[in-house]
JSON list of C-alpha atoms in Angstrom, two decimals:
[
{"chain": "W", "resi": 1106, "resn": "MET", "atom": "CA", "xyz": [-33.73, -4.20, -15.13]},
{"chain": "W", "resi": 1107, "resn": "ASN", "atom": "CA", "xyz": [-35.31, -7.48, -13.27]},
{"chain": "W", "resi": 1108, "resn": "ARG", "atom": "CA", "xyz": [-33.92, -9.25, -10.53]},
{"chain": "W", "resi": 1109, "resn": "LEU", "atom": "CA", "xyz": [-32.28, -12.07, -12.62]},
{"chain": "W", "resi": 1110, "resn": "GLY", "atom": "CA", "xyz": [-30.73, -9.32, -15.00]},
{"chain": "W", "resi": 1111, "resn": "SER", "atom": "CA", "xyz": [-29.42, -7.33, -11.98]},
{"chain": "W", "resi": 1112, "resn": "GLU", "atom": "CA", "xyz": [-27.77, -10.39, -10.59]},
{"chain": "W", "resi": 1113, "resn": "ARG", "atom": "CA", "xyz": [-26.09, -11.30, -13.91]},
{"chain": "W", "resi": 1114, "resn": "TYR", "atom": "CA", "xyz": [-24.78, -7.82, -14.20]},
{"chain": "W", "resi": 1115, "resn": "TRP", "atom": "CA", "xyz": [-23.35, -7.68, -10.72]},
{"chain": "W", "resi": 1116, "resn": "LEU", "atom": "CA", "xyz": [-21.60, -11.03, -11.48]},
{"chain": "W", "resi": 1117, "resn": "LYS", "atom": "CA", "xyz": [-20.08, -9.51, -14.62]},
{"chain": "W", "resi": 1118, "resn": "THR", "atom": "CA", "xyz": [-18.65, -6.46, -12.77]},
{"chain": "W", "resi": 1119, "resn": "VAL", "atom": "CA", "xyz": [-17.23, -8.33, -9.77]},
{"chain": "W", "resi": 1120, "resn": "THR", "atom": "CA", "xyz": [-14.02, -10.21, -10.00]},
{"chain": "W", "resi": 1121, "resn": "VAL", "atom": "CA", "xyz": [-12.02, -12.07, -7.36]},
{"chain": "W", "resi": 1122, "resn": "ALA", "atom": "CA", "xyz": [-8.64, -10.25, -6.69]},
{"chain": "W", "resi": 1123, "resn": "ALA", "atom": "CA", "xyz": [-5.62, -11.85, -5.16]},
{"chain": "W", "resi": 1124, "resn": "VAL", "atom": "CA", "xyz": [-2.51, -9.94, -4.06]},
{"chain": "W", "resi": 1125, "resn": "LEU", "atom": "CA", "xyz": [0.90, -11.37, -2.70]},
{"chain": "W", "resi": 1126, "resn": "THR", "atom": "CA", "xyz": [3.22, -8.98, -0.92]},
{"chain": "W", "resi": 1127, "resn": "GLY", "atom": "CA", "xyz": [6.86, -9.00, 0.17]},
{"chain": "W", "resi": 1128, "resn": "ALA", "atom": "CA", "xyz": [8.70, -6.33, 2.02]},
{"chain": "W", "resi": 1129, "resn": "VAL", "atom": "CA", "xyz": [12.26, -5.65, 3.76]},
{"chain": "W", "resi": 1130, "resn": "ALA", "atom": "CA", "xyz": [12.94, -2.59, 5.77]},
{"chain": "W", "resi": 1131, "resn": "GLY", "atom": "CA", "xyz": [15.56, -1.28, 8.08]},
{"chain": "W", "resi": 1132, "resn": "LEU", "atom": "CA", "xyz": [14.74, 1.08, 10.82]},
{"chain": "W", "resi": 1133, "resn": "THR", "atom": "CA", "xyz": [15.49, 2.15, 14.51]},
{"chain": "W", "resi": 1134, "resn": "ALA", "atom": "CA", "xyz": [12.32, 2.22, 16.28]},
{"chain": "W", "resi": 1135, "resn": "THR", "atom": "CA", "xyz": [12.35, 1.41, 20.02]},
{"chain": "W", "resi": 1136, "resn": "PRO", "atom": "CA", "xyz": [8.91, -0.04, 21.69]},
{"chain": "W", "resi": 1137, "resn": "ALA", "atom": "CA", "xyz": [7.68, 2.31, 24.21]},
{"chain": "W", "resi": 1138, "resn": "GLU", "atom": "CA", "xyz": [7.14, -0.50, 26.66]},
{"chain": "W", "resi": 1139, "resn": "ALA", "atom": "CA", "xyz": [10.77, -1.64, 26.39]},
{"chain": "W", "resi": 1140, "resn": "SER", "atom": "CA", "xyz": [12.61, 1.71, 25.47]},
{"chain": "W", "resi": 1141, "resn": "SER", "atom": "CA", "xyz": [15.74, 0.96, 27.52]},
{"chain": "W", "resi": 1142, "resn": "VAL", "atom": "CA", "xyz": [15.98, -2.87, 26.67]},
{"chain": "W", "resi": 1143, "resn": "GLU", "atom": "CA", "xyz": [15.67, -3.39, 23.09]},
{"chain": "W", "resi": 1144, "resn": "GLY", "atom": "CA", "xyz": [15.01, -1.87, 19.58]},
{"chain": "W", "resi": 1145, "resn": "ILE", "atom": "CA", "xyz": [13.76, -3.09, 16.15]},
{"chain": "W", "resi": 1146, "resn": "ALA", "atom": "CA", "xyz": [16.59, -2.76, 13.93]},
{"chain": "W", "resi": 1147, "resn": "GLY", "atom": "CA", "xyz": [14.74, -4.08, 10.87]},
{"chain": "W", "resi": 1148, "resn": "TRP", "atom": "CA", "xyz": [12.31, -6.45, 9.44]},
{"chain": "W", "resi": 1149, "resn": "GLU", "atom": "CA", "xyz": [11.27, -8.76, 6.63]},
{"chain": "W", "resi": 1150, "resn": "GLY", "atom": "CA", "xyz": [7.64, -9.83, 5.80]},
{"chain": "W", "resi": 1151, "resn": "ASP", "atom": "CA", "xyz": [5.43, -11.82, 3.47]},
{"chain": "W", "resi": 1152, "resn": "GLY", "atom": "CA", "xyz": [1.72, -11.70, 3.10]},
{"chain": "W", "resi": 1153, "resn": "TRP", "atom": "CA", "xyz": [-1.28, -12.53, 0.95]},
{"chain": "W", "resi": 1154, "resn": "LEU", "atom": "CA", "xyz": [-4.63, -10.97, 0.33]},
{"chain": "W", "resi": 1155, "resn": "ILE", "atom": "CA", "xyz": [-7.68, -12.26, -1.28]},
{"chain": "W", "resi": 1156, "resn": "GLY", "atom": "CA", "xyz": [-10.92, -10.23, -1.86]},
{"chain": "W", "resi": 1157, "resn": "VAL", "atom": "CA", "xyz": [-13.50, -9.12, -4.60]},
{"chain": "W", "resi": 1158, "resn": "ARG", "atom": "CA", "xyz": [-13.25, -6.00, -6.87]},
{"chain": "W", "resi": 1159, "resn": "SER", "atom": "CA", "xyz": [-16.31, -4.50, -8.48]},
{"chain": "W", "resi": 1160, "resn": "THR", "atom": "CA", "xyz": [-15.82, -2.28, -11.63]},
{"chain": "W", "resi": 1161, "resn": "ARG", "atom": "CA", "xyz": [-18.79, -0.02, -12.56]},
{"chain": "W", "resi": 1162, "resn": "PRO", "atom": "CA", "xyz": [-19.04, 2.86, -15.11]},
{"chain": "W", "resi": 1163, "resn": "TRP", "atom": "CA", "xyz": [-18.43, 5.35, -12.32]},
{"chain": "W", "resi": 1164, "resn": "GLY", "atom": "CA", "xyz": [-15.28, 3.64, -11.05]},
{"chain": "W", "resi": 1165, "resn": "THR", "atom": "CA", "xyz": [-13.83, 0.72, -9.18]},
{"chain": "W", "resi": 1166, "resn": "VAL", "atom": "CA", "xyz": [-14.07, -0.44, -5.52]},
{"chain": "W", "resi": 1167, "resn": "ALA", "atom": "CA", "xyz": [-12.27, -3.36, -3.88]},
{"chain": "W", "resi": 1168, "resn": "ALA", "atom": "CA", "xyz": [-12.18, -5.06, -0.27]},
{"chain": "W", "resi": 1169, "resn": "LEU", "atom": "CA", "xyz": [-9.42, -7.53, 0.61]},
{"chain": "W", "resi": 1170, "resn": "THR", "atom": "CA", "xyz": [-8.20, -9.46, 3.45]},
{"chain": "W", "resi": 1171, "resn": "GLY", "atom": "CA", "xyz": [-5.75, -12.01, 4.40]},
{"chain": "W", "resi": 1172, "resn": "GLY", "atom": "CA", "xyz": [-2.63, -12.62, 6.58]},
{"chain": "W", "resi": 1173, "resn": "GLU", "atom": "CA", "xyz": [1.05, -11.91, 6.99]},
{"chain": "W", "resi": 1174, "resn": "ILE", "atom": "CA", "xyz": [4.09, -12.98, 8.82]},
{"chain": "W", "resi": 1175, "resn": "ARG", "atom": "CA", "xyz": [7.11, -10.79, 9.63]},
{"chain": "W", "resi": 1176, "resn": "TRP", "atom": "CA", "xyz": [10.56, -11.58, 11.15]},
{"chain": "W", "resi": 1177, "resn": "GLU", "atom": "CA", "xyz": [11.75, -8.63, 13.38]},
{"chain": "W", "resi": 1178, "resn": "ARG", "atom": "CA", "xyz": [15.37, -8.27, 13.95]},
{"chain": "W", "resi": 1179, "resn": "ARG", "atom": "CA", "xyz": [15.79, -6.85, 17.63]},
{"chain": "W", "resi": 1180, "resn": "ASP", "atom": "CA", "xyz": [18.97, -5.33, 19.10]},
{"chain": "W", "resi": 1181, "resn": "ARG", "atom": "CA", "xyz": [19.37, -5.60, 22.80]},
{"chain": "W", "resi": 1182, "resn": "GLU", "atom": "CA", "xyz": [21.09, -2.38, 24.03]},
{"chain": "W", "resi": 1183, "resn": "THR", "atom": "CA", "xyz": [21.41, -1.94, 27.69]},
{"chain": "W", "resi": 1184, "resn": "MET", "atom": "CA", "xyz": [21.66, -5.64, 28.49]},
{"chain": "W", "resi": 1185, "resn": "GLY", "atom": "CA", "xyz": [24.51, -6.11, 26.09]},
{"chain": "W", "resi": 1186, "resn": "GLY", "atom": "CA", "xyz": [23.00, -9.46, 24.82]},
{"chain": "W", "resi": 1187, "resn": "PRO", "atom": "CA", "xyz": [22.83, -10.73, 21.04]},
{"chain": "W", "resi": 1188, "resn": "GLY", "atom": "CA", "xyz": [20.17, -9.50, 18.80]},
{"chain": "W", "resi": 1189, "resn": "ALA", "atom": "CA", "xyz": [17.18, -11.83, 18.25]},
{"chain": "W", "resi": 1190, "resn": "SER", "atom": "CA", "xyz": [14.76, -12.62, 15.43]},
{"chain": "W", "resi": 1191, "resn": "VAL", "atom": "CA", "xyz": [11.10, -12.50, 16.39]},
{"chain": "W", "resi": 1192, "resn": "ALA", "atom": "CA", "xyz": [8.43, -13.81, 14.25]},
{"chain": "W", "resi": 1193, "resn": "ARG", "atom": "CA", "xyz": [4.92, -12.09, 14.32]},
{"chain": "W", "resi": 1194, "resn": "GLY", "atom": "CA", "xyz": [1.83, -12.94, 12.34]},
{"chain": "W", "resi": 1195, "resn": "GLY", "atom": "CA", "xyz": [-1.53, -11.25, 11.97]},
{"chain": "W", "resi": 1196, "resn": "ILE", "atom": "CA", "xyz": [-4.59, -10.32, 9.63]},
{"chain": "W", "resi": 1197, "resn": "VAL", "atom": "CA", "xyz": [-4.31, -7.73, 7.10]},
{"chain": "W", "resi": 1198, "resn": "ALA", "atom": "CA", "xyz": [-7.30, -5.91, 5.67]},
{"chain": "W", "resi": 1199, "resn": "GLN", "atom": "CA", "xyz": [-7.44, -3.45, 2.74]},
{"chain": "W", "resi": 1200, "resn": "VAL", "atom": "CA", "xyz": [-9.89, -1.34, 0.99]},
{"chain": "W", "resi": 1201, "resn": "GLU", "atom": "CA", "xyz": [-9.42, 0.66, -2.06]},
{"chain": "W", "resi": 1202, "resn": "GLY", "atom": "CA", "xyz": [-11.39, 2.81, -4.57]},
{"chain": "W", "resi": 1203, "resn": "GLU", "atom": "CA", "xyz": [-10.99, 4.85, -7.78]},
{"chain": "W", "resi": 1204, "resn": "ILE", "atom": "CA", "xyz": [-13.56, 7.17, -9.20]},
{"chain": "W", "resi": 1205, "resn": "ALA", "atom": "CA", "xyz": [-13.79, 8.02, -12.98]},
{"chain": "W", "resi": 1206, "resn": "CYS", "atom": "CA", "xyz": [-14.67, 11.77, -12.81]},
{"chain": "W", "resi": 1207, "resn": "SER", "atom": "CA", "xyz": [-13.66, 11.96, -16.55]},
{"chain": "W", "resi": 1208, "resn": "ARG", "atom": "CA", "xyz": [-11.92, 9.93, -19.29]},
{"chain": "W", "resi": 1209, "resn": "ARG", "atom": "CA", "xyz": [-8.56, 11.49, -18.01]},
{"chain": "W", "resi": 1210, "resn": "LEU", "atom": "CA", "xyz": [-9.13, 12.23, -14.24]},
{"chain": "W", "resi": 1211, "resn": "ARG", "atom": "CA", "xyz": [-9.38, 9.59, -11.66]},
{"chain": "W", "resi": 1212, "resn": "PRO", "atom": "CA", "xyz": [-9.12, 10.24, -7.90]},
{"chain": "W", "resi": 1213, "resn": "PHE", "atom": "CA", "xyz": [-7.98, 7.25, -5.80]},
{"chain": "W", "resi": 1214, "resn": "ILE", "atom": "CA", "xyz": [-7.84, 6.10, -2.13]},
{"chain": "W", "resi": 1215, "resn": "LEU", "atom": "CA", "xyz": [-6.44, 3.16, -0.56]},
{"chain": "W", "resi": 1216, "resn": "ALA", "atom": "CA", "xyz": [-6.12, 2.04, 3.30]},
{"chain": "W", "resi": 1217, "resn": "ASN", "atom": "CA", "xyz": [-4.45, -1.03, 4.74]},
{"chain": "W", "resi": 1218, "resn": "TYR", "atom": "CA", "xyz": [-4.21, -2.38, 8.31]},
{"chain": "W", "resi": 1219, "resn": "SER", "atom": "CA", "xyz": [-1.38, -4.83, 9.25]},
{"chain": "W", "resi": 1220, "resn": "GLY", "atom": "CA", "xyz": [-2.27, -6.77, 12.45]},
{"chain": "W", "resi": 1221, "resn": "SER", "atom": "CA", "xyz": [1.21, -8.17, 13.06]},
{"chain": "W", "resi": 1222, "resn": "ALA", "atom": "CA", "xyz": [2.50, -4.55, 13.51]},
{"chain": "W", "resi": 1223, "resn": "ARG", "atom": "CA", "xyz": [-0.63, -2.71, 14.27]},
{"chain": "W", "resi": 1224, "resn": "TYR", "atom": "CA", "xyz": [0.23, -0.70, 11.44]},
{"chain": "W", "resi": 1225, "resn": "VAL", "atom": "CA", "xyz": [-2.18, 1.65, 9.50]},
{"chain": "W", "resi": 1226, "resn": "TYR", "atom": "CA", "xyz": [-1.43, 2.99, 5.96]},
{"chain": "W", "resi": 1227, "resn": "GLY", "atom": "CA", "xyz": [-3.47, 5.24, 3.98]},
{"chain": "W", "resi": 1228, "resn": "ARG", "atom": "CA", "xyz": [-2.78, 6.72, 0.58]},
{"chain": "W", "resi": 1229, "resn": "ALA", "atom": "CA", "xyz": [-4.92, 9.02, -1.61]},
{"chain": "W", "resi": 1230, "resn": "GLY", "atom": "CA", "xyz": [-4.38, 11.02, -4.57]},
{"chain": "W", "resi": 1231, "resn": "LEU", "atom": "CA", "xyz": [-5.28, 12.05, -8.26]},
{"chain": "W", "resi": 1232, "resn": "ARG", "atom": "CA", "xyz": [-4.30, 10.48, -11.42]},
{"chain": "W", "resi": 1233, "resn": "TRP", "atom": "CA", "xyz": [-4.34, 12.19, -14.85]},
{"chain": "W", "resi": 1234, "resn": "GLN", "atom": "CA", "xyz": [-4.01, 10.08, -18.12]},
{"chain": "W", "resi": 1235, "resn": "ILE", "atom": "CA", "xyz": [-1.85, 11.51, -20.62]},
{"chain": "W", "resi": 1236, "resn": "SER", "atom": "CA", "xyz": [-1.82, 9.14, -23.44]},
{"chain": "W", "resi": 1237, "resn": "ASN", "atom": "CA", "xyz": [-3.92, 6.28, -25.04]},
{"chain": "W", "resi": 1238, "resn": "ILE", "atom": "CA", "xyz": [-7.23, 7.69, -23.84]},
{"chain": "W", "resi": 1239, "resn": "GLU", "atom": "CA", "xyz": [-9.09, 5.05, -25.86]},
{"chain": "W", "resi": 1240, "resn": "TRP", "atom": "CA", "xyz": [-6.96, 2.22, -24.44]},
{"chain": "W", "resi": 1241, "resn": "HIS", "atom": "CA", "xyz": [-6.39, 0.94, -27.96]},
{"chain": "W", "resi": 1242, "resn": "GLY", "atom": "CA", "xyz": [-2.50, 1.17, -27.82]},
{"chain": "W", "resi": 1243, "resn": "PRO", "atom": "CA", "xyz": [-0.10, -0.91, -26.03]},
{"chain": "W", "resi": 1244, "resn": "LEU", "atom": "CA", "xyz": [0.99, 1.63, -23.31]},
{"chain": "W", "resi": 1245, "resn": "THR", "atom": "CA", "xyz": [-0.89, 4.05, -21.19]},
{"chain": "W", "resi": 1246, "resn": "TRP", "atom": "CA", "xyz": [0.88, 7.01, -19.34]},
{"chain": "W", "resi": 1247, "resn": "SER", "atom": "CA", "xyz": [-0.34, 8.65, -16.34]},
{"chain": "W", "resi": 1248, "resn": "LEU", "atom": "CA", "xyz": [0.77, 11.54, -14.01]},
{"chain": "W", "resi": 1249, "resn": "GLY", "atom": "CA", "xyz": [-0.55, 12.19, -10.59]},
{"chain": "W", "resi": 1250, "resn": "ILE", "atom": "CA", "xyz": [-0.10, 13.51, -7.02]},
{"chain": "W", "resi": 1251, "resn": "GLU", "atom": "CA", "xyz": [-0.43, 11.74, -3.88]},
{"chain": "W", "resi": 1252, "resn": "GLY", "atom": "CA", "xyz": [-0.60, 12.13, -0.06]},
{"chain": "W", "resi": 1253, "resn": "VAL", "atom": "CA", "xyz": [0.32, 9.25, 2.45]},
{"chain": "W", "resi": 1254, "resn": "GLY", "atom": "CA", "xyz": [-0.01, 8.89, 6.15]},
{"chain": "W", "resi": 1255, "resn": "GLN", "atom": "CA", "xyz": [1.24, 5.74, 8.02]},
{"chain": "W", "resi": 1256, "resn": "GLY", "atom": "CA", "xyz": [2.28, 4.55, 11.35]},
{"chain": "W", "resi": 1257, "resn": "ASN", "atom": "CA", "xyz": [1.66, 2.73, 14.53]},
{"chain": "W", "resi": 1258, "resn": "ALA", "atom": "CA", "xyz": [2.67, 3.28, 18.33]},
{"chain": "W", "resi": 1259, "resn": "ASP", "atom": "CA", "xyz": [6.29, 3.26, 17.54]},
{"chain": "W", "resi": 1260, "resn": "THR", "atom": "CA", "xyz": [6.68, 5.22, 14.54]},
{"chain": "W", "resi": 1261, "resn": "ASP", "atom": "CA", "xyz": [4.73, 7.55, 12.13]},
{"chain": "W", "resi": 1262, "resn": "ALA", "atom": "CA", "xyz": [5.23, 9.20, 8.64]},
{"chain": "W", "resi": 1263, "resn": "VAL", "atom": "CA", "xyz": [3.37, 11.67, 6.29]},
{"chain": "W", "resi": 1264, "resn": "GLN", "atom": "CA", "xyz": [4.43, 12.34, 2.81]},
{"chain": "W", "resi": 1265, "resn": "GLY", "atom": "CA", "xyz": [3.41, 13.93, -0.35]},
{"chain": "W", "resi": 1266, "resn": "GLY", "atom": "CA", "xyz": [4.67, 13.95, -3.91]},
{"chain": "W", "resi": 1267, "resn": "ALA", "atom": "CA", "xyz": [4.35, 13.14, -7.50]},
{"chain": "W", "resi": 1268, "resn": "THR", "atom": "CA", "xyz": [3.89, 9.99, -9.50]},
{"chain": "W", "resi": 1269, "resn": "VAL", "atom": "CA", "xyz": [4.50, 8.57, -12.97]},
{"chain": "W", "resi": 1270, "resn": "GLU", "atom": "CA", "xyz": [2.80, 5.32, -14.04]},
{"chain": "W", "resi": 1271, "resn": "CYS", "atom": "CA", "xyz": [3.06, 3.16, -17.28]},
{"chain": "W", "resi": 1272, "resn": "ALA", "atom": "CA", "xyz": [0.28, 0.61, -17.81]},
{"chain": "W", "resi": 1273, "resn": "PHE", "atom": "CA", "xyz": [1.05, -2.39, -20.23]},
{"chain": "W", "resi": 1274, "resn": "VAL", "atom": "CA", "xyz": [-2.53, -2.75, -21.69]},
{"chain": "W", "resi": 1275, "resn": "ARG", "atom": "CA", "xyz": [-2.47, -6.43, -22.95]},
{"chain": "W", "resi": 1276, "resn": "SER", "atom": "CA", "xyz": [-0.63, -7.92, -20.05]},
{"chain": "W", "resi": 1277, "resn": "ARG", "atom": "CA", "xyz": [-2.28, -5.81, -17.37]},
{"chain": "W", "resi": 1278, "resn": "ILE", "atom": "CA", "xyz": [0.90, -4.83, -15.89]},
{"chain": "W", "resi": 1279, "resn": "SER", "atom": "CA", "xyz": [1.44, -1.33, -14.28]},
{"chain": "W", "resi": 1280, "resn": "LEU", "atom": "CA", "xyz": [4.95, 0.17, -13.35]},
{"chain": "W", "resi": 1281, "resn": "GLY", "atom": "CA", "xyz": [5.00, 3.17, -11.23]},
{"chain": "W", "resi": 1282, "resn": "VAL", "atom": "CA", "xyz": [7.65, 5.65, -9.58]},
{"chain": "W", "resi": 1283, "resn": "ARG", "atom": "CA", "xyz": [6.79, 8.18, -7.08]},
{"chain": "W", "resi": 1284, "resn": "GLY", "atom": "CA", "xyz": [8.76, 10.71, -4.96]},
{"chain": "W", "resi": 1285, "resn": "GLY", "atom": "CA", "xyz": [8.36, 13.79, -3.02]},
{"chain": "W", "resi": 1286, "resn": "TYR", "atom": "CA", "xyz": [8.81, 15.11, 0.63]},
{"chain": "W", "resi": 1287, "resn": "LYS", "atom": "CA", "xyz": [8.43, 12.97, 3.71]},
{"chain": "W", "resi": 1288, "resn": "ASN", "atom": "CA", "xyz": [8.32, 13.76, 7.54]},
{"chain": "W", "resi": 1289, "resn": "SER", "atom": "CA", "xyz": [8.75, 10.93, 9.75]},
{"chain": "W", "resi": 1290, "resn": "ALA", "atom": "CA", "xyz": [9.32, 10.05, 13.47]},
{"chain": "W", "resi": 1291, "resn": "SER", "atom": "CA", "xyz": [10.05, 7.22, 15.83]},
{"chain": "W", "resi": 1292, "resn": "SER", "atom": "CA", "xyz": [9.63, 6.90, 19.46]},
{"chain": "W", "resi": 1293, "resn": "ASP", "atom": "CA", "xyz": [13.37, 7.61, 20.31]},
{"chain": "W", "resi": 1294, "resn": "GLY", "atom": "CA", "xyz": [14.55, 9.77, 17.51]},
{"chain": "W", "resi": 1295, "resn": "GLY", "atom": "CA", "xyz": [12.41, 12.90, 17.26]},
{"chain": "W", "resi": 1296, "resn": "ARG", "atom": "CA", "xyz": [10.97, 14.10, 13.90]},
{"chain": "W", "resi": 1297, "resn": "ARG", "atom": "CA", "xyz": [12.87, 14.10, 10.61]},
{"chain": "W", "resi": 1298, "resn": "ASP", "atom": "CA", "xyz": [12.21, 15.92, 7.40]},
{"chain": "W", "resi": 1299, "resn": "ASP", "atom": "CA", "xyz": [13.64, 13.98, 4.23]},
{"chain": "W", "resi": 1300, "resn": "GLY", "atom": "CA", "xyz": [12.80, 13.09, 0.62]},
{"chain": "W", "resi": 1301, "resn": "TYR", "atom": "CA", "xyz": [11.45, 9.76, -0.50]},
{"chain": "W", "resi": 1302, "resn": "LEU", "atom": "CA", "xyz": [11.63, 7.90, -4.00]},
{"chain": "W", "resi": 1303, "resn": "GLY", "atom": "CA", "xyz": [9.92, 4.56, -4.46]},
{"chain": "W", "resi": 1304, "resn": "ALA", "atom": "CA", "xyz": [8.78, 2.20, -7.26]},
{"chain": "W", "resi": 1305, "resn": "GLY", "atom": "CA", "xyz": [5.84, -0.22, -7.46]},
{"chain": "W", "resi": 1306, "resn": "PHE", "atom": "CA", "xyz": [4.83, -3.21, -9.53]},
{"chain": "W", "resi": 1307, "resn": "TYR", "atom": "CA", "xyz": [0.97, -4.10, -10.13]},
{"chain": "W", "resi": 1308, "resn": "ARG", "atom": "CA", "xyz": [-0.58, -6.84, -12.08]},
{"chain": "W", "resi": 1309, "resn": "ARG", "atom": "CA", "xyz": [-4.33, -7.10, -12.42]},
{"chain": "W", "resi": 1310, "resn": "PHE", "atom": "CA", "xyz": [-5.81, -10.62, -12.37]}
]
């Protein structure tokens, strides 16, 4: 393949990806530098990511970056004062990849960094396609397993479990449900064993 042909092939396999995120969480984490003064009772956040995604016969890789803003609700404990809402912003960076080991089996990995909370999130697993192998039908079902690690200086968690995903082929929408075992910790509460259950929505542009 000559240089011009290589450039055309690269352009055909690379697309622009955009992601919008939103999150609401409740937690009881106390910053180490102010453990006797205030604790983070919860937070809400919005963010955006934009980058490139390359799809090849062997799989898909993507790199995205963007920004986010989060509003932390802080409870003042020892001082007896009212709670406060603090806005924090920062960059977000994410890389992800999926390898087509066979027509059914696809290992995947994702890593995300949130600058506003100095928070790292990593997820890896295996996805096994159980229906619509030729992708001619309207729905594609997959089963899988996953492992997740996440945290910052105030809190961390590791978890592992099973996943179920349904992809709507024509609309490029995927719905997923996952659940399993989780071990988490905060700076003031020790470690805790628990289960987790989550759902996700994804649309490919």
